[in-house]
Amino acid sequence: MKATIRLTNEEDASQMLAIYAPIVRETTISFELEPPSKMEFQHRIKSYQQQMPWLVCEIDGGVVGYAYASPYRTRAAYLWSVESSIYVGKNYRRKGIATALYTSLFKLLQLQGFYNVVAAIALPNQPSVSVHEAVGFLPQGVLRRVGYKFGQWHDIGFWQLSLQTEQSNKTDSCIQSVNPPVSMAEIQKSPLWNEALMSGILLL
């Protein structure tokens, strides 16, 4: 078995949609009601990946799962926080693919200088909860009956992962400054880039 974790490109859209479309059509894991078109999916990849990583896991040349980060919210003070999503093909679940993808993704986000990752999980979904808690996410709360799909209301649970080590306490009179996250283009120049990608591959 030859396994690779790498940056997504627009040519991956068809294989990624083959994983995602049944999840949209058949489950409440995604709150989309209709799968996006290939063109729309390519636009999402291109647009978001200018700011933060989208990763695919390939096994023997085929995409079996993908994970990505997107802006948590658009207002400026949320700049250091992202939301993560992960999807794995039906025949490759419970094989460590999700853990491997998330490991690489979070190493890259950490290098960029992001501080927090938020995961929103439609409930109930114990497999997803288990994956997220296994990589360090902590539960933060539940919003009740906020999504309506398949004729029923659904809850959303929120989990949070901290990426950076807490800074030591400063006096109230000392104003702390935090550098903004660096761009994808900049972080790919880092000698730690390949090491971050490899951190997930080593788990497969």
Backbone as a chain_set.jsonl record, in Angstrom:
{"seq": "MKATIRLTNEEDASQMLAIYAPIVRETTISFELEPPSKMEFQHRIKSYQQQMPWLVCEIDGGVVGYAYASPYRTRAAYLWSVESSIYVGKNYRRKGIATALYTSLFKLLQLQGFYNVVAAIALPNQPSVSVHEAVGFLPQGVLRRVGYKFGQWHDIGFWQLSLQTEQSNKTDSCIQSVNPPVSMAEIQKSPLWNEALMSGILLL", "coords": {"N": [[0.835, -1.202, 0.0], [0.652, 2.116, -0.972], [0.747, 5.168, 0.475], [-0.151, 8.61, 0.588], [-0.138, 11.967, 1.719], [-1.15, 15.061, 0.677], [-1.277, 18.445, -0.694], [-4.455, 19.503, -1.853], [-5.636, 19.757, -5.225], [-7.388, 21.36, -7.965], [-7.982, 19.375, -9.782], [-8.577, 17.205, -8.257], [-11.204, 17.338, -7.622], [-13.374, 15.75, -8.627], [-12.962, 13.156, -7.514], [-13.041, 13.809, -4.816], [-15.652, 14.748, -4.606], [-16.987, 12.373, -5.095], [-16.742, 11.141, -2.679], [-17.969, 13.004, -0.987], [-20.566, 13.686, -2.008], [-22.492, 11.464, -1.562], [-22.649, 11.653, 1.214], [-23.898, 14.098, 1.591], [-26.356, 13.61, 0.294], [-27.421, 11.398, 1.675], [-27.102, 11.522, 4.454], [-27.074, 13.317, 7.632], [-24.701, 14.413, 8.27], [-23.497, 16.42, 6.778], [-24.88, 19.671, 6.402], [-25.622, 20.653, 3.99], [-28.072, 20.539, 1.421], [-28.126, 19.696, -1.198], [-25.645, 18.197, -3.236], [-22.684, 20.019, -4.144], [-21.844, 21.328, -7.42], [-19.287, 20.143, -9.673], [-17.816, 22.322, -10.632], [-18.398, 24.298, -8.701], [-17.277, 23.102, -6.483], [-14.584, 23.022, -7.186], [-14.122, 25.747, -7.173], [-14.373, 26.31, -4.446], [-12.142, 24.941, -3.415], [-10.006, 26.341, -4.671], [-10.463, 28.962, -3.755], [-10.469, 28.898, -0.839], [-8.024, 27.672, -0.322], [-6.096, 29.534, -0.74], [-5.708, 30.708, 1.66], [-5.539, 28.768, 3.703], [-4.819, 25.268, 4.429], [-6.036, 22.645, 2.261], [-6.209, 19.229, 2.281], [-5.539, 16.04, 0.759], [-5.793, 12.513, 1.142], [-4.164, 10.0, -0.446], [-4.313, 6.654, -1.535], [-2.601, 4.2, -3.089], [-2.788, 5.743, -5.42], [-5.413, 6.687, -5.547], [-7.873, 8.998, -4.308], [-8.856, 8.849, -1.016], [-9.79, 10.186, 1.143], [-10.303, 13.439, 2.621], [-9.322, 16.555, 4.127], [-9.816, 19.783, 5.529], [-9.303, 23.294, 6.283], [-11.223, 26.181, 7.043], [-12.197, 29.669, 7.164], [-13.248, 30.578, 10.429], [-15.043, 32.628, 11.28], [-15.849, 35.782, 9.729], [-15.215, 38.308, 10.794], [-12.678, 40.552, 11.983], [-11.346, 39.963, 14.445], [-11.516, 37.25, 14.684], [-9.478, 36.169, 13.242], [-7.43, 34.374, 13.941], [-8.582, 31.943, 14.312], [-9.943, 28.908, 13.034], [-12.192, 26.764, 11.174], [-12.57, 23.277, 10.998], [-12.938, 20.519, 8.713], [-13.637, 17.157, 7.774], [-13.629, 14.31, 5.653], [-14.084, 10.943, 4.814], [-13.788, 8.239, 2.578], [-16.277, 5.669, 2.232], [-15.333, 3.0, 2.267], [-12.954, 3.195, 3.581], [-13.026, 3.978, 6.177], [-12.404, 3.978, 9.743], [-9.763, 3.204, 9.638], [-7.689, 4.781, 10.337], [-7.317, 6.922, 8.64], [-8.573, 9.437, 8.953], [-7.397, 10.415, 11.32], [-4.733, 10.599, 10.492], [-4.882, 12.512, 8.398], [-5.871, 14.746, 9.821], [-3.761, 15.123, 11.609], [-1.617, 15.997, 9.975], [-2.846, 18.286, 8.877], [-3.277, 19.955, 11.136], [-0.695, 20.404, 12.035], [0.288, 21.955, 9.938], [-1.407, 24.202, 10.092], [-0.67, 25.119, 12.591], [1.979, 25.866, 12.07], [1.45, 28.014, 10.386], [0.503, 29.835, 12.183], [-2.015, 29.876, 13.323], [-4.378, 29.729, 16.032], [-6.63, 28.423, 17.109], [-8.866, 25.701, 16.49], [-12.067, 24.974, 15.403], [-14.627, 22.585, 15.478], [-17.657, 21.649, 14.088], [-20.23, 19.469, 14.707], [-22.836, 17.551, 13.501], [-25.356, 16.155, 15.431], [-26.866, 13.014, 16.45], [-23.523, 11.673, 16.193], [-21.439, 9.63, 16.758], [-19.059, 8.324, 15.724], [-17.67, 10.492, 14.479], [-17.379, 12.252, 16.643], [-15.707, 10.694, 18.256], [-13.367, 10.527, 16.672], [-12.576, 13.244, 16.608], [-12.197, 13.836, 19.348], [-10.158, 12.073, 19.886], [-7.947, 13.223, 18.676], [-7.567, 15.407, 20.218], [-9.549, 17.399, 20.508], [-11.863, 19.253, 22.504], [-15.101, 19.138, 24.01], [-17.46, 21.815, 23.728], [-20.079, 22.709, 23.777], [-23.619, 22.612, 22.88], [-25.832, 23.44, 20.285], [-29.246, 23.517, 20.06], [-31.551, 21.987, 17.854], [-30.999, 23.373, 15.389], [-30.638, 22.839, 12.723], [-32.447, 21.768, 9.871], [-33.296, 18.915, 8.248], [-34.175, 16.246, 6.094], [-36.754, 16.155, 7.073], [-36.594, 16.507, 9.824], [-35.526, 18.125, 12.885], [-32.199, 19.01, 13.873], [-29.433, 18.799, 16.142], [-26.415, 20.698, 16.783], [-23.157, 20.075, 17.766], [-20.309, 21.593, 19.319], [-16.799, 21.498, 19.155], [-13.474, 22.148, 20.306], [-10.052, 22.813, 19.532], [-6.878, 23.642, 20.706], [-4.07, 25.1, 19.229], [-1.658, 26.376, 19.737], [0.879, 26.852, 22.222], [0.059, 28.05, 25.421], [0.787, 31.422, 26.263], [2.924, 32.838, 28.769], [1.585, 34.474, 31.655], [1.055, 37.96, 31.567], [1.51, 41.239, 32.998], [-1.303, 43.371, 33.721], [-0.885, 45.835, 32.641], [0.679, 45.443, 30.468], [0.5, 45.177, 27.097], [-0.286, 42.57, 24.999], [0.933, 41.435, 21.881], [-0.033, 39.732, 18.955], [1.094, 38.03, 16.229], [-0.293, 38.085, 12.922], [-1.618, 35.18, 11.178], [0.488, 33.511, 8.794], [0.6, 33.41, 5.19], [-0.464, 30.788, 2.89], [1.262, 30.602, 0.719], [3.605, 31.613, 1.796], [4.182, 29.9, 3.952], [4.76, 27.529, 2.704], [7.332, 27.799, 1.952], [8.767, 27.207, 4.153], [11.16, 25.186, 5.879], [9.965, 23.352, 7.492], [7.647, 22.533, 6.356], [7.377, 20.115, 4.75], [7.909, 18.288, 6.749], [5.71, 18.62, 8.41], [3.613, 17.694, 6.74], [4.456, 15.035, 6.509], [4.075, 14.092, 9.07], [1.497, 13.099, 9.383], [1.403, 11.097, 7.434], [3.131, 9.202, 8.477], [1.563, 7.867, 10.271], [0.04, 6.126, 8.906]], "CA": [[0.0, 0.0, 0.0], [1.37, 3.372, -1.044], [-0.108, 6.227, 1.005], [0.378, 9.967, 0.483], [-0.962, 13.113, 2.096], [-0.64, 16.195, -0.087], [-2.228, 19.517, -0.947], [-5.477, 19.291, -2.86], [-5.714, 20.648, -6.38], [-8.721, 21.356, -8.573], [-8.181, 18.113, -10.491], [-9.067, 16.209, -7.299], [-12.596, 17.634, -7.271], [-14.281, 14.64, -8.935], [-12.798, 12.093, -6.52], [-13.515, 14.321, -3.535], [-17.12, 14.769, -4.669], [-17.464, 10.998, -4.992], [-16.814, 10.884, -1.235], [-18.831, 13.969, -0.29], [-21.952, 13.733, -2.489], [-23.388, 10.566, -0.824], [-22.823, 12.152, 2.585], [-24.923, 15.15, 1.494], [-27.648, 13.054, -0.121], [-27.926, 10.291, 2.484], [-26.874, 11.68, 5.892], [-27.137, 14.675, 8.19], [-23.349, 14.845, 8.617], [-23.422, 17.743, 6.152], [-26.167, 20.365, 6.359], [-26.011, 20.972, 2.62], [-29.195, 19.717, 0.99], [-27.772, 19.16, -2.503], [-24.19, 18.234, -3.448], [-22.233, 21.075, -5.046], [-21.353, 20.903, -8.718], [-17.833, 20.043, -9.767], [-17.276, 23.67, -10.781], [-18.49, 24.962, -7.404], [-16.314, 22.475, -5.586], [-13.277, 23.523, -7.605], [-14.033, 27.135, -6.702], [-14.121, 26.267, -3.004], [-10.74, 24.556, -3.222], [-9.138, 27.432, -5.094], [-10.679, 30.144, -2.923], [-10.051, 28.725, 0.542], [-6.651, 27.231, -0.184], [-5.213, 30.69, -0.733], [-5.517, 31.118, 3.045], [-5.28, 27.656, 4.611], [-4.67, 24.029, 3.646], [-6.932, 21.526, 1.973], [-5.353, 18.067, 2.075], [-6.135, 14.762, 0.4], [-5.027, 11.282, 1.379], [-4.2, 9.061, -1.568], [-3.794, 5.304, -1.341], [-2.407, 3.564, -4.4], [-3.162, 6.661, -6.494], [-6.8, 7.137, -5.476], [-8.218, 9.816, -3.152], [-9.72, 8.088, -0.095], [-10.284, 11.082, 2.177], [-9.751, 14.791, 2.568], [-9.564, 17.41, 5.289], [-9.471, 21.173, 5.218], [-9.662, 24.362, 7.216], [-11.858, 27.351, 6.45], [-12.328, 30.713, 8.189], [-14.322, 30.322, 11.402], [-15.955, 33.736, 10.989], [-15.162, 36.758, 8.888], [-14.794, 39.532, 11.489], [-11.211, 40.586, 12.087], [-10.812, 39.384, 15.68], [-11.522, 35.798, 14.548], [-8.448, 35.83, 12.267], [-6.557, 33.302, 14.427], [-9.385, 30.736, 14.515], [-10.442, 28.283, 11.809], [-13.087, 25.617, 11.33], [-12.055, 22.128, 10.256], [-13.87, 19.511, 8.205], [-12.938, 15.959, 7.292], [-14.502, 13.311, 5.048], [-13.34, 9.747, 4.408], [-14.596, 7.323, 1.781], [-16.976, 4.629, 3.003], [-14.547, 1.771, 2.394], [-11.674, 3.474, 4.235], [-13.242, 4.476, 7.529], [-11.863, 3.166, 10.839], [-8.434, 2.721, 9.264], [-6.708, 5.785, 10.719], [-7.176, 7.963, 7.617], [-8.975, 10.732, 9.508], [-6.364, 10.846, 12.268], [-3.55, 10.978, 9.728], [-5.161, 13.782, 7.72], [-5.952, 15.823, 10.807], [-2.426, 15.352, 12.163], [-0.897, 16.859, 9.031], [-3.541, 19.576, 8.753], [-3.079, 20.801, 12.312], [0.714, 20.819, 12.041], [0.418, 23.058, 8.986], [-2.088, 25.371, 10.659], [0.187, 25.581, 13.685], [3.091, 26.581, 11.44], [0.952, 29.287, 9.866], [0.271, 30.747, 13.29], [-3.385, 29.841, 13.823], [-4.427, 29.378, 17.452], [-7.769, 27.598, 17.499], [-9.657, 25.002, 15.481], [-13.423, 24.656, 15.845], [-15.319, 21.566, 14.689], [-19.097, 21.582, 14.31], [-20.644, 18.103, 14.392], [-24.271, 17.285, 13.605], [-25.566, 15.084, 16.411], [-25.757, 12.206, 16.98], [-22.506, 11.185, 15.25], [-20.379, 9.176, 17.657], [-17.765, 8.123, 15.06], [-16.986, 11.772, 14.298], [-17.004, 12.729, 17.976], [-14.56, 9.904, 18.703], [-12.189, 10.96, 15.907], [-12.155, 14.578, 17.039], [-11.67, 13.801, 20.709], [-8.905, 11.306, 19.867], [-6.84, 14.099, 18.269], [-7.391, 16.474, 21.187], [-10.654, 18.348, 20.622], [-12.658, 19.221, 23.731], [-16.473, 19.607, 23.774], [-17.728, 23.163, 24.223], [-21.502, 22.979, 23.941], [-24.538, 22.135, 21.85], [-26.953, 24.272, 19.851], [-30.363, 22.597, 19.86], [-32.542, 22.139, 16.786], [-30.604, 24.5, 14.534], [-30.616, 22.418, 11.329], [-33.631, 20.986, 9.485], [-32.987, 18.095, 7.09], [-34.895, 14.976, 6.063], [-37.996, 16.252, 7.833], [-36.358, 16.532, 11.266], [-34.58, 19.095, 13.421], [-30.959, 18.386, 14.319], [-28.537, 19.586, 17.002], [-25.009, 20.825, 16.395], [-22.206, 20.17, 18.874], [-19.069, 22.292, 18.997], [-15.563, 21.04, 19.79], [-12.38, 23.108, 20.085], [-8.68, 22.351, 19.704], [-5.891, 24.715, 20.781], [-2.888, 24.746, 18.451], [-0.447, 27.029, 20.223], [1.126, 26.803, 23.66], [-0.345, 29.269, 26.123], [1.853, 32.308, 26.672], [2.941, 33.119, 30.198], [0.784, 35.628, 32.028], [1.69, 39.265, 31.606], [0.8, 42.184, 33.844], [-2.417, 44.023, 33.045], [-0.427, 47.034, 31.946], [1.468, 45.041, 29.304], [-0.368, 44.772, 26.003], [0.315, 41.511, 24.199], [0.681, 41.486, 20.445], [-0.008, 38.413, 18.33], [1.27, 38.189, 14.789], [-1.319, 37.426, 12.105], [-1.147, 33.965, 10.508], [1.154, 33.73, 7.506], [-0.134, 32.871, 4.051], [-0.072, 29.475, 2.391], [2.44, 30.764, -0.139], [4.771, 31.854, 2.64], [4.504, 28.758, 4.808], [5.318, 26.456, 1.877], [8.775, 28.02, 1.855], [9.373, 26.794, 5.41], [11.746, 23.842, 5.886], [9.125, 22.475, 8.304], [6.441, 22.196, 5.59], [7.346, 18.686, 4.437], [7.86, 17.555, 8.014], [4.323, 18.665, 8.865], [2.854, 16.757, 5.918], [4.91, 13.667, 6.805], [3.625, 13.689, 10.407], [0.303, 12.281, 9.226], [1.725, 9.908, 6.631], [3.792, 8.217, 9.34], [0.555, 7.154, 11.041], [-0.691, 5.197, 8.022]], "C": [[0.869, 1.25, 0.0], [0.439, 4.511, -0.632], [0.608, 7.571, 0.937], [-0.631, 10.95, 1.037], [-0.348, 14.325, 1.42], [-1.695, 17.28, -0.185], [-3.214, 19.116, -2.035], [-5.241, 20.212, -4.05], [-7.078, 20.481, -7.039], [-9.015, 20.066, -9.323], [-8.689, 17.002, -9.578], [-10.568, 16.307, -7.071], [-13.526, 16.448, -7.51], [-14.193, 13.528, -7.899], [-13.267, 12.543, -5.14], [-15.039, 14.354, -3.492], [-17.709, 13.37, -4.589], [-17.578, 10.567, -3.532], [-17.903, 11.728, -0.595], [-20.299, 13.885, -0.713], [-22.879, 12.743, -1.773], [-23.636, 11.007, 0.616], [-23.893, 13.232, 2.606], [-26.29, 14.538, 1.241], [-28.267, 12.125, 0.907], [-27.822, 10.498, 3.984], [-27.094, 13.127, 6.328], [-25.758, 15.143, 8.644], [-23.068, 16.218, 8.027], [-24.812, 18.37, 6.144], [-26.472, 20.932, 4.974], [-27.136, 20.035, 2.222], [-28.97, 19.078, -0.371], [-26.258, 19.21, -2.657], [-23.812, 19.381, -4.38], [-21.818, 20.484, -6.395], [-19.837, 20.8, -8.684], [-17.209, 21.425, -9.855], [-17.298, 24.423, -9.456], [-17.464, 24.396, -6.437], [-14.896, 22.922, -5.916], [-13.069, 24.955, -7.132], [-13.743, 27.181, -5.208], [-12.655, 25.939, -2.725], [-9.821, 25.733, -3.512], [-9.239, 28.628, -4.164], [-10.109, 29.98, -1.525], [-8.572, 28.393, 0.671], [-5.647, 28.365, -0.379], [-4.851, 31.09, 0.694], [-5.06, 29.984, 3.949], [-5.392, 26.333, 3.864], [-5.964, 23.244, 3.445], [-6.028, 20.35, 1.627], [-6.161, 16.863, 1.612], [-5.198, 13.642, 0.843], [-5.25, 10.371, 0.179], [-3.649, 7.711, -1.127], [-3.774, 4.625, -2.699], [-2.979, 4.412, -5.528], [-4.581, 7.171, -6.475], [-7.065, 7.934, -4.215], [-9.212, 9.062, -2.279], [-10.268, 8.961, 1.032], [-9.669, 12.456, 2.001], [-10.147, 15.573, 3.82], [-9.146, 18.826, 4.932], [-9.86, 22.1, 6.346], [-10.278, 25.497, 6.425], [-12.002, 28.412, 7.539], [-13.486, 30.405, 9.134], [-15.424, 31.359, 11.25], [-15.159, 34.838, 10.325], [-14.686, 37.999, 9.63], [-13.349, 39.408, 11.955], [-10.661, 39.879, 13.321], [-10.817, 37.854, 15.657], [-10.383, 35.292, 13.667], [-7.635, 34.599, 12.656], [-7.294, 31.984, 14.65], [-9.927, 30.227, 13.184], [-11.444, 27.198, 12.173], [-12.55, 24.479, 10.479], [-13.189, 21.217, 9.815], [-13.068, 18.34, 7.676], [-13.953, 14.951, 6.78], [-13.641, 12.162, 4.533], [-14.288, 8.825, 3.649], [-15.107, 6.145, 2.591], [-16.114, 3.403, 3.253], [-13.228, 1.967, 3.14], [-11.833, 4.045, 5.645], [-12.724, 3.466, 8.559], [-10.517, 2.53, 10.489], [-7.342, 3.754, 9.579], [-6.516, 6.912, 9.722], [-7.489, 9.34, 8.199], [-7.915, 11.266, 10.464], [-5.115, 11.317, 11.531], [-3.742, 12.328, 9.04], [-5.179, 14.945, 8.704], [-4.574, 16.132, 11.402], [-1.619, 16.28, 11.263], [-1.524, 18.237, 8.944], [-3.222, 20.489, 9.927], [-1.63, 21.237, 12.465], [0.92, 22.004, 11.103], [-0.232, 24.331, 9.514], [-1.281, 25.98, 11.803], [1.373, 26.367, 13.14], [2.65, 27.941, 10.91], [0.727, 30.313, 10.972], [-1.178, 30.853, 13.724], [-3.387, 29.305, 15.255], [-5.527, 28.391, 17.812], [-8.407, 26.94, 16.288], [-10.997, 24.65, 16.102], [-14.004, 23.601, 14.911], [-16.79, 21.568, 15.085], [-19.59, 20.228, 13.825], [-22.15, 17.975, 14.576], [-24.47, 16.048, 14.468], [-26.868, 14.335, 16.157], [-24.801, 11.762, 15.866], [-21.296, 10.739, 16.074], [-19.06, 8.885, 16.952], [-16.982, 9.415, 14.874], [-16.534, 12.346, 15.632], [-15.753, 11.996, 18.451], [-13.278, 10.319, 17.992], [-11.675, 12.29, 16.427], [-11.569, 14.565, 18.451], [-10.349, 13.032, 20.778], [-7.711, 12.176, 19.472], [-6.752, 15.353, 19.142], [-8.485, 17.502, 21.295], [-11.394, 18.152, 21.946], [-14.054, 19.768, 23.453], [-16.714, 20.964, 24.423], [-19.205, 23.473, 24.395], [-22.3, 22.516, 22.745], [-25.587, 23.208, 21.566], [-28.085, 23.333, 19.447], [-31.222, 22.997, 18.662], [-32.223, 23.331, 15.869], [-30.526, 24.139, 13.05], [-31.818, 21.542, 11.025], [-33.311, 20.245, 8.187], [-33.707, 16.761, 7.211], [-36.119, 14.987, 6.981], [-37.83, 16.284, 9.337], [-35.407, 17.672, 11.631], [-33.361, 18.366, 13.986], [-30.131, 19.364, 15.147], [-27.147, 19.658, 16.378], [-24.164, 20.931, 17.66], [-20.937, 20.855, 18.41], [-17.918, 21.741, 19.827], [-14.446, 22.006, 19.425], [-11.036, 22.47, 20.378], [-7.765, 23.568, 19.721], [-4.603, 24.262, 20.102], [-1.59, 25.278, 19.03], [-0.338, 26.891, 21.731], [0.724, 28.123, 24.29], [0.874, 30.096, 26.499], [1.785, 32.536, 28.171], [2.154, 34.385, 30.486], [1.617, 36.894, 32.067], [0.899, 40.159, 32.562], [-0.282, 42.871, 33.034], [-1.963, 45.222, 32.223], [0.357, 46.721, 30.678], [0.54, 44.511, 28.217], [0.343, 43.725, 25.151], [-0.022, 41.724, 22.726], [0.838, 40.085, 19.874], [0.093, 38.62, 16.826], [0.14, 37.507, 14.028], [-0.764, 36.164, 11.473], [-0.508, 34.299, 9.162], [0.391, 32.998, 6.414], [0.334, 31.462, 3.696], [1.194, 29.577, 1.55], [3.703, 30.907, 0.693], [5.162, 30.599, 3.415], [5.088, 27.602, 3.999], [6.821, 26.615, 1.657], [9.507, 27.516, 3.097], [9.988, 25.402, 5.289], [10.91, 22.843, 6.689], [7.864, 22.009, 7.569], [6.35, 20.695, 5.333], [7.275, 17.825, 5.69], [6.428, 17.5, 8.546], [3.449, 17.706, 8.062], [3.186, 15.307, 6.288], [4.389, 13.18, 8.152], [2.364, 12.831, 10.337], [0.59, 10.998, 8.48], [2.338, 8.812, 7.501], [2.801, 7.405, 10.165], [-0.184, 6.111, 10.207], [0.062, 3.88, 7.85]], "O": [[1.722, 1.421, 0.871], [-0.547, 4.786, -1.316], [1.809, 7.665, 1.192], [-1.837, 10.789, 0.849], [0.845, 14.586, 1.574], [-2.852, 17.077, 0.185], [-2.845, 18.469, -3.016], [-4.71, 21.312, -3.9], [-7.83, 19.565, -6.704], [-10.179, 19.699, -9.485], [-9.173, 15.976, -10.055], [-11.149, 15.454, -6.401], [-14.386, 16.168, -6.675], [-15.216, 13.011, -7.451], [-13.827, 11.75, -4.382], [-15.646, 14.029, -2.472], [-18.812, 13.193, -4.071], [-18.412, 9.728, -3.19], [-18.669, 11.24, 0.236], [-21.187, 13.999, 0.131], [-23.981, 13.141, -1.397], [-24.708, 10.762, 1.17], [-24.705, 13.285, 3.529], [-27.269, 14.9, 1.893], [-29.491, 12.053, 1.018], [-28.404, 9.718, 4.738], [-27.274, 14.027, 5.507], [-25.648, 16.159, 9.331], [-22.476, 17.076, 8.681], [-25.806, 17.683, 5.909], [-27.477, 21.621, 4.801], [-27.16, 18.874, 2.63], [-29.553, 18.036, -0.671], [-25.64, 20.189, -2.24], [-24.553, 19.681, -5.316], [-21.485, 19.304, -6.497], [-19.188, 21.311, -7.771], [-16.184, 21.682, -9.223], [-16.333, 25.108, -9.117], [-16.855, 25.136, -5.664], [-14.097, 23.174, -5.014], [-11.966, 25.329, -6.735], [-12.949, 28.006, -4.756], [-12.011, 26.585, -1.897], [-8.964, 26.079, -2.7], [-8.229, 29.242, -3.821], [-9.344, 30.829, -1.066], [-7.929, 28.779, 1.647], [-4.448, 28.155, -0.194], [-3.823, 31.727, 0.924], [-4.273, 30.21, 4.869], [-5.99, 26.275, 2.79], [-6.839, 23.186, 4.309], [-5.165, 20.474, 0.759], [-7.312, 16.679, 2.011], [-3.981, 13.811, 0.908], [-6.382, 10.024, -0.157], [-2.637, 7.642, -0.429], [-4.801, 4.498, -3.366], [-3.574, 3.891, -6.471], [-4.939, 8.01, -7.303], [-6.544, 7.595, -3.153], [-10.286, 8.679, -2.743], [-11.124, 8.515, 1.796], [-8.653, 12.62, 1.325], [-11.154, 15.29, 4.469], [-8.236, 19.035, 4.131], [-10.632, 21.747, 7.238], [-9.903, 25.747, 5.279], [-11.936, 28.084, 8.723], [-14.57, 30.018, 8.696], [-16.597, 31.014, 11.109], [-13.929, 34.827, 10.356], [-13.807, 38.694, 9.121], [-12.865, 38.322, 12.275], [-9.604, 39.253, 13.244], [-10.194, 37.223, 16.512], [-10.325, 34.099, 13.372], [-7.196, 33.854, 11.781], [-6.701, 31.015, 15.123], [-10.318, 31.01, 12.318], [-11.534, 26.771, 13.325], [-12.119, 24.705, 9.349], [-14.245, 21.149, 10.445], [-11.951, 18.511, 7.187], [-15.006, 14.754, 7.386], [-12.608, 12.378, 3.9], [-15.445, 8.654, 4.032], [-14.447, 5.684, 3.523], [-16.16, 2.826, 4.339], [-12.466, 1.016, 3.313], [-10.869, 4.538, 6.231], [-12.621, 2.271, 8.285], [-10.179, 1.455, 10.983], [-6.203, 3.609, 9.134], [-5.656, 7.77, 9.917], [-6.752, 10.298, 7.964], [-7.575, 12.449, 10.415], [-4.51, 12.321, 11.907], [-2.862, 13.188, 9.096], [-4.582, 15.993, 8.456], [-4.264, 17.293, 11.667], [-1.01, 17.238, 11.738], [-0.818, 19.245, 8.938], [-2.928, 21.669, 9.734], [-1.364, 22.326, 12.973], [1.642, 22.946, 11.433], [0.336, 25.417, 9.394], [-1.22, 27.2, 11.958], [1.732, 27.412, 13.683], [3.405, 28.911, 10.981], [0.758, 31.519, 10.723], [-1.55, 31.802, 14.415], [-2.513, 28.528, 15.64], [-5.36, 27.598, 18.738], [-8.484, 27.526, 15.208], [-11.055, 24.093, 17.198], [-13.884, 23.713, 13.691], [-17.127, 21.498, 16.267], [-19.392, 19.875, 12.663], [-22.681, 18.247, 15.653], [-23.826, 15.021, 14.256], [-27.854, 14.921, 15.71], [-25.224, 11.509, 14.738], [-20.259, 11.402, 16.078], [-18.009, 9.171, 17.525], [-15.769, 9.442, 15.085], [-15.425, 12.871, 15.739], [-14.838, 12.618, 18.991], [-12.228, 10.45, 18.62], [-10.477, 12.448, 16.662], [-10.556, 15.215, 18.711], [-9.514, 13.313, 21.637], [-6.584, 11.902, 19.885], [-5.968, 16.257, 18.855], [-8.371, 18.417, 22.111], [-11.53, 17.032, 22.438], [-14.191, 20.759, 22.736], [-16.237, 21.232, 25.526], [-19.55, 24.421, 25.101], [-21.747, 22.086, 21.732], [-26.153, 23.804, 22.483], [-27.906, 22.462, 18.596], [-31.569, 24.163, 18.479], [-33.077, 24.181, 15.614], [-30.366, 25.021, 12.208], [-32.175, 20.673, 11.82], [-33.081, 20.868, 7.151], [-33.832, 16.213, 8.306], [-36.473, 13.973, 7.582], [-38.805, 16.109, 10.067], [-34.601, 18.123, 10.816], [-33.471, 17.256, 14.508], [-30.12, 20.57, 14.901], [-26.756, 18.815, 15.57], [-24.422, 21.773, 18.519], [-20.533, 20.719, 17.255], [-18.04, 21.544, 21.036], [-14.471, 22.614, 18.355], [-10.885, 21.698, 21.325], [-7.863, 24.431, 18.849], [-4.105, 23.168, 20.37], [-0.532, 24.683, 18.828], [-1.348, 26.822, 22.432], [1.016, 29.19, 23.752], [1.87, 29.564, 26.99], [0.716, 32.438, 28.774], [2.072, 35.272, 29.636], [2.751, 36.891, 32.547], [-0.25, 39.862, 32.891], [-0.197, 42.948, 31.808], [-2.591, 45.574, 31.225], [0.668, 47.623, 29.899], [-0.13, 43.497, 28.412], [1.439, 43.965, 24.644], [-1.127, 42.143, 22.381], [1.738, 39.343, 20.267], [-0.734, 39.309, 16.229], [-0.336, 36.454, 14.45], [0.443, 36.074, 11.249], [-0.911, 35.243, 8.483], [-0.374, 32.074, 6.691], [1.387, 31.009, 4.145], [2.089, 28.739, 1.658], [4.754, 30.378, 0.329], [6.346, 30.276, 3.521], [5.829, 26.782, 4.541], [7.497, 25.679, 1.228], [10.734, 27.409, 3.093], [9.398, 24.525, 4.658], [11.115, 21.633, 6.585], [7.104, 21.192, 8.088], [5.343, 20.072, 5.668], [6.655, 16.762, 5.689], [5.985, 16.475, 9.065], [2.634, 16.983, 8.635], [2.296, 14.461, 6.369], [4.27, 11.972, 8.361], [2.188, 11.927, 11.153], [0.086, 9.934, 8.841], [2.086, 7.627, 7.28], [3.162, 6.358, 10.703], [-0.946, 5.307, 10.744], [-0.407, 2.989, 7.143]]}, "num_chains": 1, "name": "protein.A"}
